[in-house]
């Protein structure tokens, strides 16, 4: 299936949402976007409905930096969840409409709570690689914004407030619930660089000075879209590595994915709690 990309964004979103509904993706309550190396979480859904992006109108137009690229829908812990396993990164698509498209579709499907996850570099030197951070706020260093262009007035305002993007009450509950299970969740600010090159040590020093605790190449576009529509957002960063220049060694994409694979059970516990609270 190929989508005519010259058609207005809202028409394309509606077409994708109607298609998913017709395939049985009915009223998902929670939308989960999985970060690099974290896609295995989708395998935890029992009796899932799995649709390949290539078979979904509108979704086939985006590039995924991961072999997966699936929408996984099903019931999980008593909730109807839709999972995007395989993210559309800005550095793949060069286009914010494409990058944020899955989040737009989740909004159209009526998702109430977004759980947006990523692997990130740890900028805060009081913390360690291997820890998790709940995003309390973000800094958009991408130089772009997914709301640029015609505003979809039926979804949200032209100038949406960003003061309460990452729900504080849910963050507090999640930190408590995790602590009870012996998992420490940090709380901090996520800065989005476009990538795909990792940051330079000077950029990391800059990120620290402007208040970032973690850096990554995703999450901000989807969070802006979900917040525009007034949905709840929980942002979870897995701090896969210390950011560039913190340790005296180079970074590789492979170490990010390997680190993520090592913690997949703890990650799943955190996401489970994010669904339950
Ligand atoms: N920088 C940017 N993105 C990342 C990093 C990093 O150090 N680690 C994982 N994703």
Short mmCIF file of C-alpha atoms and ligand atoms in Angstrom, two decimals:
data_model
loop_
_atom_site.label_atom_id
_atom_site.label_comp_id
_atom_site.label_asym_id
_atom_site.label_seq_id
_atom_site.Cartn_x
_atom_site.Cartn_y
_atom_site.Cartn_z
CA UNK A 1 0.00 0.00 0.00
CA UNK A 2 1.29 3.46 -0.73
CA UNK A 3 -0.11 6.67 0.60
CA UNK A 4 -0.44 9.83 -1.42
CA UNK A 5 1.71 12.09 0.76
CA UNK A 6 0.36 15.23 -0.91
CA UNK A 7 -2.98 14.75 0.84
CA UNK A 8 -3.59 16.84 3.97
CA UNK A 9 -2.14 15.44 7.19
CA UNK A 10 -5.49 15.18 8.98
CA UNK A 11 -6.98 13.15 6.12
CA UNK A 12 -4.04 10.75 6.17
CA UNK A 13 -4.25 10.35 9.94
CA UNK A 14 -7.97 9.63 9.72
CA UNK A 15 -7.38 7.05 7.00
CA UNK A 16 -4.74 5.28 9.11
CA UNK A 17 -6.93 5.33 12.22
CA UNK A 18 -9.99 4.03 10.35
CA UNK A 19 -7.88 1.29 8.78
CA UNK A 20 -6.54 0.21 12.19
CA UNK A 21 -10.05 0.26 13.65
CA UNK A 22 -11.27 -1.93 10.79
CA UNK A 23 -8.50 -4.40 11.61
CA UNK A 24 -9.55 -4.57 15.25
CA UNK A 25 -7.50 -1.86 16.93
CA UNK A 26 -10.46 -0.65 18.97
CA UNK A 27 -10.20 2.10 21.58
CA UNK A 28 -6.70 1.53 22.90
CA UNK A 29 -6.31 3.21 26.29
CA UNK A 30 -2.53 3.26 26.51
CA UNK A 31 -0.02 3.91 23.74
CA UNK A 32 3.53 2.72 24.18
CA UNK A 33 6.38 3.89 21.97
CA UNK A 34 9.45 1.72 22.36
CA UNK A 35 12.99 3.04 22.18
CA UNK A 36 16.17 1.58 20.73
CA UNK A 37 16.81 -1.95 21.93
CA UNK A 38 13.58 -1.97 23.91
CA UNK A 39 11.27 -3.44 21.28
CA UNK A 40 11.16 -6.89 22.88
CA UNK A 41 8.63 -5.50 25.32
CA UNK A 42 6.01 -5.94 22.57
CA UNK A 43 6.40 -9.73 22.84
CA UNK A 44 4.80 -9.64 26.27
CA UNK A 45 1.33 -9.02 24.84
CA UNK A 46 -0.59 -12.29 24.77
CA UNK A 47 -2.66 -13.03 21.64
CA UNK A 48 -1.51 -9.83 19.99
CA UNK A 49 -2.81 -8.32 16.82
CA UNK A 50 0.35 -7.53 14.86
CA UNK A 51 0.40 -5.27 11.83
CA UNK A 52 3.54 -4.49 9.89
CA UNK A 53 3.97 -0.77 9.18
CA UNK A 54 4.29 -1.69 5.51
CA UNK A 55 0.70 -2.92 5.49
CA UNK A 56 -0.78 0.14 7.18
CA UNK A 57 -1.68 3.14 5.00
CA UNK A 58 0.29 6.21 6.10
CA UNK A 59 2.73 4.22 8.21
CA UNK A 60 4.52 2.68 5.26
CA UNK A 61 5.90 6.10 4.38
CA UNK A 62 8.18 6.34 7.41
CA UNK A 63 11.61 4.82 7.85
CA UNK A 64 12.41 2.77 10.92
CA UNK A 65 15.97 2.34 12.14
CA UNK A 66 15.13 -1.08 13.44
CA UNK A 67 14.24 -4.38 11.82
CA UNK A 68 10.90 -4.42 13.59
CA UNK A 69 8.39 -1.77 12.47
CA UNK A 70 5.19 -3.23 13.85
CA UNK A 71 2.03 -2.07 15.50
CA UNK A 72 1.19 -4.51 18.27
CA UNK A 73 -2.24 -4.30 19.84
CA UNK A 74 -3.80 -6.32 22.61
CA UNK A 75 -4.89 -6.53 26.17
CA UNK A 76 -2.14 -6.25 28.74
CA UNK A 77 -2.57 -6.07 32.52
CA UNK A 78 -6.25 -5.44 31.98
CA UNK A 79 -5.73 -2.49 29.64
CA UNK A 80 -6.02 -2.20 25.89
CA UNK A 81 -2.61 -1.14 24.65
CA UNK A 82 -1.19 -0.19 21.30
CA UNK A 83 2.55 -0.47 20.92
CA UNK A 84 4.74 1.03 18.26
CA UNK A 85 7.69 -1.33 18.06
CA UNK A 86 10.13 0.50 15.83
CA UNK A 87 10.23 4.22 15.98
CA UNK A 88 10.27 6.82 13.20
CA UNK A 89 13.34 8.86 14.06
CA UNK A 90 13.82 12.39 12.79
CA UNK A 91 17.33 11.44 11.65
CA UNK A 92 15.83 8.77 9.39
CA UNK A 93 12.92 10.72 8.02
CA UNK A 94 14.19 14.31 7.85
CA UNK A 95 10.57 15.21 8.40
CA UNK A 96 8.72 15.95 11.65
CA UNK A 97 5.32 15.02 10.18
CA UNK A 98 6.62 11.51 9.56
CA UNK A 99 8.49 11.31 12.85
CA UNK A 100 5.43 12.23 14.89
CA UNK A 101 2.94 10.35 12.72
CA UNK A 102 2.58 7.28 14.97
CA UNK A 103 1.82 9.56 17.94
CA UNK A 104 -0.74 11.46 15.82
CA UNK A 105 -2.41 8.16 14.98
CA UNK A 106 -2.48 7.14 18.64
CA UNK A 107 -4.16 10.45 19.46
CA UNK A 108 -6.74 9.82 16.72
CA UNK A 109 -7.41 6.34 18.12
CA UNK A 110 -8.23 7.88 21.50
CA UNK A 111 -5.17 6.84 23.51
CA UNK A 112 -5.40 8.48 26.96
CA UNK A 113 -1.96 7.69 28.34
CA UNK A 114 1.28 7.75 26.40
CA UNK A 115 4.29 5.83 27.66
CA UNK A 116 7.18 7.15 25.60
CA UNK A 117 10.47 5.35 26.06
CA UNK A 118 14.01 5.78 24.81
CA UNK A 119 17.62 4.89 25.35
CA UNK A 120 19.59 7.99 26.28
CA UNK A 121 23.05 9.18 27.16
CA UNK A 122 23.51 10.14 30.80
CA UNK A 123 24.68 13.74 31.21
CA UNK A 124 24.24 13.96 34.97
CA UNK A 125 27.53 12.81 36.49
CA UNK A 126 25.90 11.95 39.84
CA UNK A 127 24.13 9.08 38.07
CA UNK A 128 25.31 5.91 36.40
CA UNK A 129 24.76 4.19 33.08
CA UNK A 130 22.23 1.40 33.52
CA UNK A 131 19.82 3.51 35.55
CA UNK A 132 16.36 4.70 34.52
CA UNK A 133 15.17 8.30 34.42
CA UNK A 134 11.60 9.55 34.34
CA UNK A 135 11.45 12.61 32.15
CA UNK A 136 10.29 15.64 34.13
CA UNK A 137 10.75 18.10 31.28
CA UNK A 138 12.52 18.39 27.95
CA UNK A 139 14.64 20.72 25.88
CA UNK A 140 13.99 20.60 22.16
CA UNK A 141 17.34 21.07 20.40
CA UNK A 142 16.14 19.55 17.14
CA UNK A 143 15.57 22.96 15.55
CA UNK A 144 12.15 21.75 14.48
CA UNK A 145 8.71 21.08 15.93
CA UNK A 146 6.07 18.58 14.79
CA UNK A 147 3.32 21.20 15.18
CA UNK A 148 4.84 23.48 12.54
CA UNK A 149 2.37 23.76 9.67
CA UNK A 150 -1.39 23.99 9.68
CA UNK A 151 -2.76 23.44 13.18
CA UNK A 152 -5.27 20.64 13.61
CA UNK A 153 -7.71 22.74 15.64
CA UNK A 154 -9.94 19.79 16.46
CA UNK A 155 -6.99 18.16 18.24
CA UNK A 156 -5.42 21.04 20.15
CA UNK A 157 -4.58 24.75 20.17
CA UNK A 158 -2.18 26.58 17.87
CA UNK A 159 0.04 27.54 20.82
CA UNK A 160 -0.14 24.70 23.32
CA UNK A 161 1.17 25.17 26.84
CA UNK A 162 4.12 22.89 27.66
CA UNK A 163 4.31 23.53 31.42
CA UNK A 164 2.78 20.22 32.49
CA UNK A 165 3.84 17.97 29.61
CA UNK A 166 5.15 15.09 31.74
CA UNK A 167 2.48 14.33 34.35
CA UNK A 168 3.91 15.02 37.82
CA UNK A 169 1.38 13.00 39.77
CA UNK A 170 2.01 9.90 37.68
CA UNK A 171 5.75 10.43 38.05
CA UNK A 172 5.49 10.53 41.82
CA UNK A 173 3.33 7.40 41.89
CA UNK A 174 5.67 5.56 39.58
CA UNK A 175 8.76 6.48 41.60
CA UNK A 176 7.07 5.15 44.75
CA UNK A 177 5.82 1.97 43.10
CA UNK A 178 9.28 1.28 41.65
CA UNK A 179 11.04 1.98 44.95
CA UNK A 180 8.80 -0.62 46.60
CA UNK A 181 10.21 -3.12 44.12
CA UNK A 182 13.79 -2.00 44.68
CA UNK A 183 14.07 -0.07 41.42
CA UNK A 184 15.42 3.47 41.67
CA UNK A 185 14.01 5.88 39.12
CA UNK A 186 15.84 9.14 38.59
CA UNK A 187 13.91 12.19 37.50
CA UNK A 188 15.30 14.74 35.10
CA UNK A 189 15.41 16.76 31.91
CA UNK A 190 15.82 15.14 28.50
CA UNK A 191 17.41 17.11 25.69
CA UNK A 192 16.79 16.04 22.11
CA UNK A 193 19.60 16.36 19.59
CA UNK A 194 18.81 15.25 16.06
CA UNK A 195 21.62 12.73 15.74
CA UNK A 196 22.46 10.44 14.09
CA UNK A 197 26.01 11.38 15.06
CA UNK A 198 26.41 11.16 18.81
CA UNK A 199 27.03 14.47 20.54
CA UNK A 200 30.50 15.90 20.92
CA UNK A 201 31.93 16.31 24.44
CA UNK A 202 31.47 20.09 24.05
CA UNK A 203 27.80 19.58 23.17
CA UNK A 204 27.39 17.45 26.26
CA UNK A 205 28.97 20.15 28.43
CA UNK A 206 26.56 22.62 26.82
CA UNK A 207 23.61 20.30 27.49
CA UNK A 208 24.64 20.06 31.15
CA UNK A 209 24.95 23.83 31.48
CA UNK A 210 21.47 24.41 30.06
CA UNK A 211 19.96 21.91 32.50
CA UNK A 212 19.85 18.54 30.72
CA UNK A 213 20.32 15.30 32.65
CA UNK A 214 20.07 13.04 29.61
CA UNK A 215 20.38 13.34 25.84
CA UNK A 216 18.79 11.41 23.03
CA UNK A 217 17.48 11.55 19.49
CA UNK A 218 13.75 10.98 19.99
CA UNK A 219 10.75 11.35 22.34
CA UNK A 220 10.33 15.13 22.10
CA UNK A 221 8.29 15.04 18.84
CA UNK A 222 5.89 12.42 20.19
CA UNK A 223 5.57 14.17 23.56
CA UNK A 224 4.71 17.47 21.86
CA UNK A 225 1.98 15.75 19.82
CA UNK A 226 0.49 13.93 22.83
CA UNK A 227 0.60 17.08 24.95
CA UNK A 228 -1.00 19.13 22.17
CA UNK A 229 -3.99 16.79 22.42
CA UNK A 230 -4.01 17.00 26.22
CA UNK A 231 -3.05 13.38 26.83
CA UNK A 232 -1.14 12.02 29.84
CA UNK A 233 2.53 11.39 29.22
CA UNK A 234 5.02 9.24 31.05
CA UNK A 235 8.53 9.51 29.58
CA UNK A 236 11.01 6.81 30.49
CA UNK A 237 14.68 7.06 29.56
CA UNK A 238 16.98 4.11 29.93
CA UNK A 239 20.40 5.63 30.51
CA UNK A 240 22.32 3.22 28.34
CA UNK A 241 25.67 5.00 28.51
CA UNK A 242 27.43 7.98 29.98
CA UNK A 243 27.21 10.77 27.39
CA UNK A 244 30.17 11.66 25.18
CA UNK A 245 33.27 12.88 26.98
CA UNK A 246 32.10 11.87 30.47
CA UNK A 247 34.24 8.76 30.29
CA UNK A 248 37.37 8.67 28.24
CA UNK A 249 36.08 6.34 25.54
CA UNK A 250 34.16 6.44 22.25
CA UNK A 251 30.43 5.60 21.93
CA UNK A 252 28.90 3.05 19.62
CA UNK A 253 25.33 2.28 18.62
CA UNK A 254 25.96 -1.38 19.43
CA UNK A 255 26.70 -0.65 23.10
CA UNK A 256 23.40 1.22 23.39
CA UNK A 257 21.41 -1.74 22.05
CA UNK A 258 23.41 -4.28 24.05
CA UNK A 259 22.88 -2.33 27.27
CA UNK A 260 19.15 -2.10 26.53
CA UNK A 261 18.91 -5.84 25.95
CA UNK A 262 20.58 -6.52 29.31
CA UNK A 263 17.95 -4.59 31.26
CA UNK A 264 14.87 -5.65 29.34
CA UNK A 265 13.26 -7.36 32.35
CA UNK A 266 13.65 -4.34 34.61
CA UNK A 267 12.43 -2.11 31.79
CA UNK A 268 9.33 -4.31 31.45
CA UNK A 269 8.71 -4.03 35.20
CA UNK A 270 8.86 -0.25 34.99
CA UNK A 271 6.49 -0.14 32.00
CA UNK A 272 4.13 -2.58 33.75
CA UNK A 273 3.98 -0.18 36.69
CA UNK A 274 3.46 2.78 34.36
CA UNK A 275 0.36 0.97 33.07
CA UNK A 276 -0.96 0.11 36.52
CA UNK A 277 -0.65 3.43 38.35
N1 LIG B 1 23.35 10.34 22.81
C1 LIG B 1 22.24 10.43 22.05
N2 LIG B 1 21.36 9.43 21.95
C2 LIG B 1 21.60 8.33 22.66
C3 LIG B 1 22.72 8.18 23.47
C4 LIG B 1 23.65 9.25 23.56
O1 LIG B 1 24.67 9.20 24.26
N3 LIG B 1 22.65 6.95 24.03
C5 LIG B 1 21.51 6.39 23.57
N4 LIG B 1 20.86 7.21 22.75
#
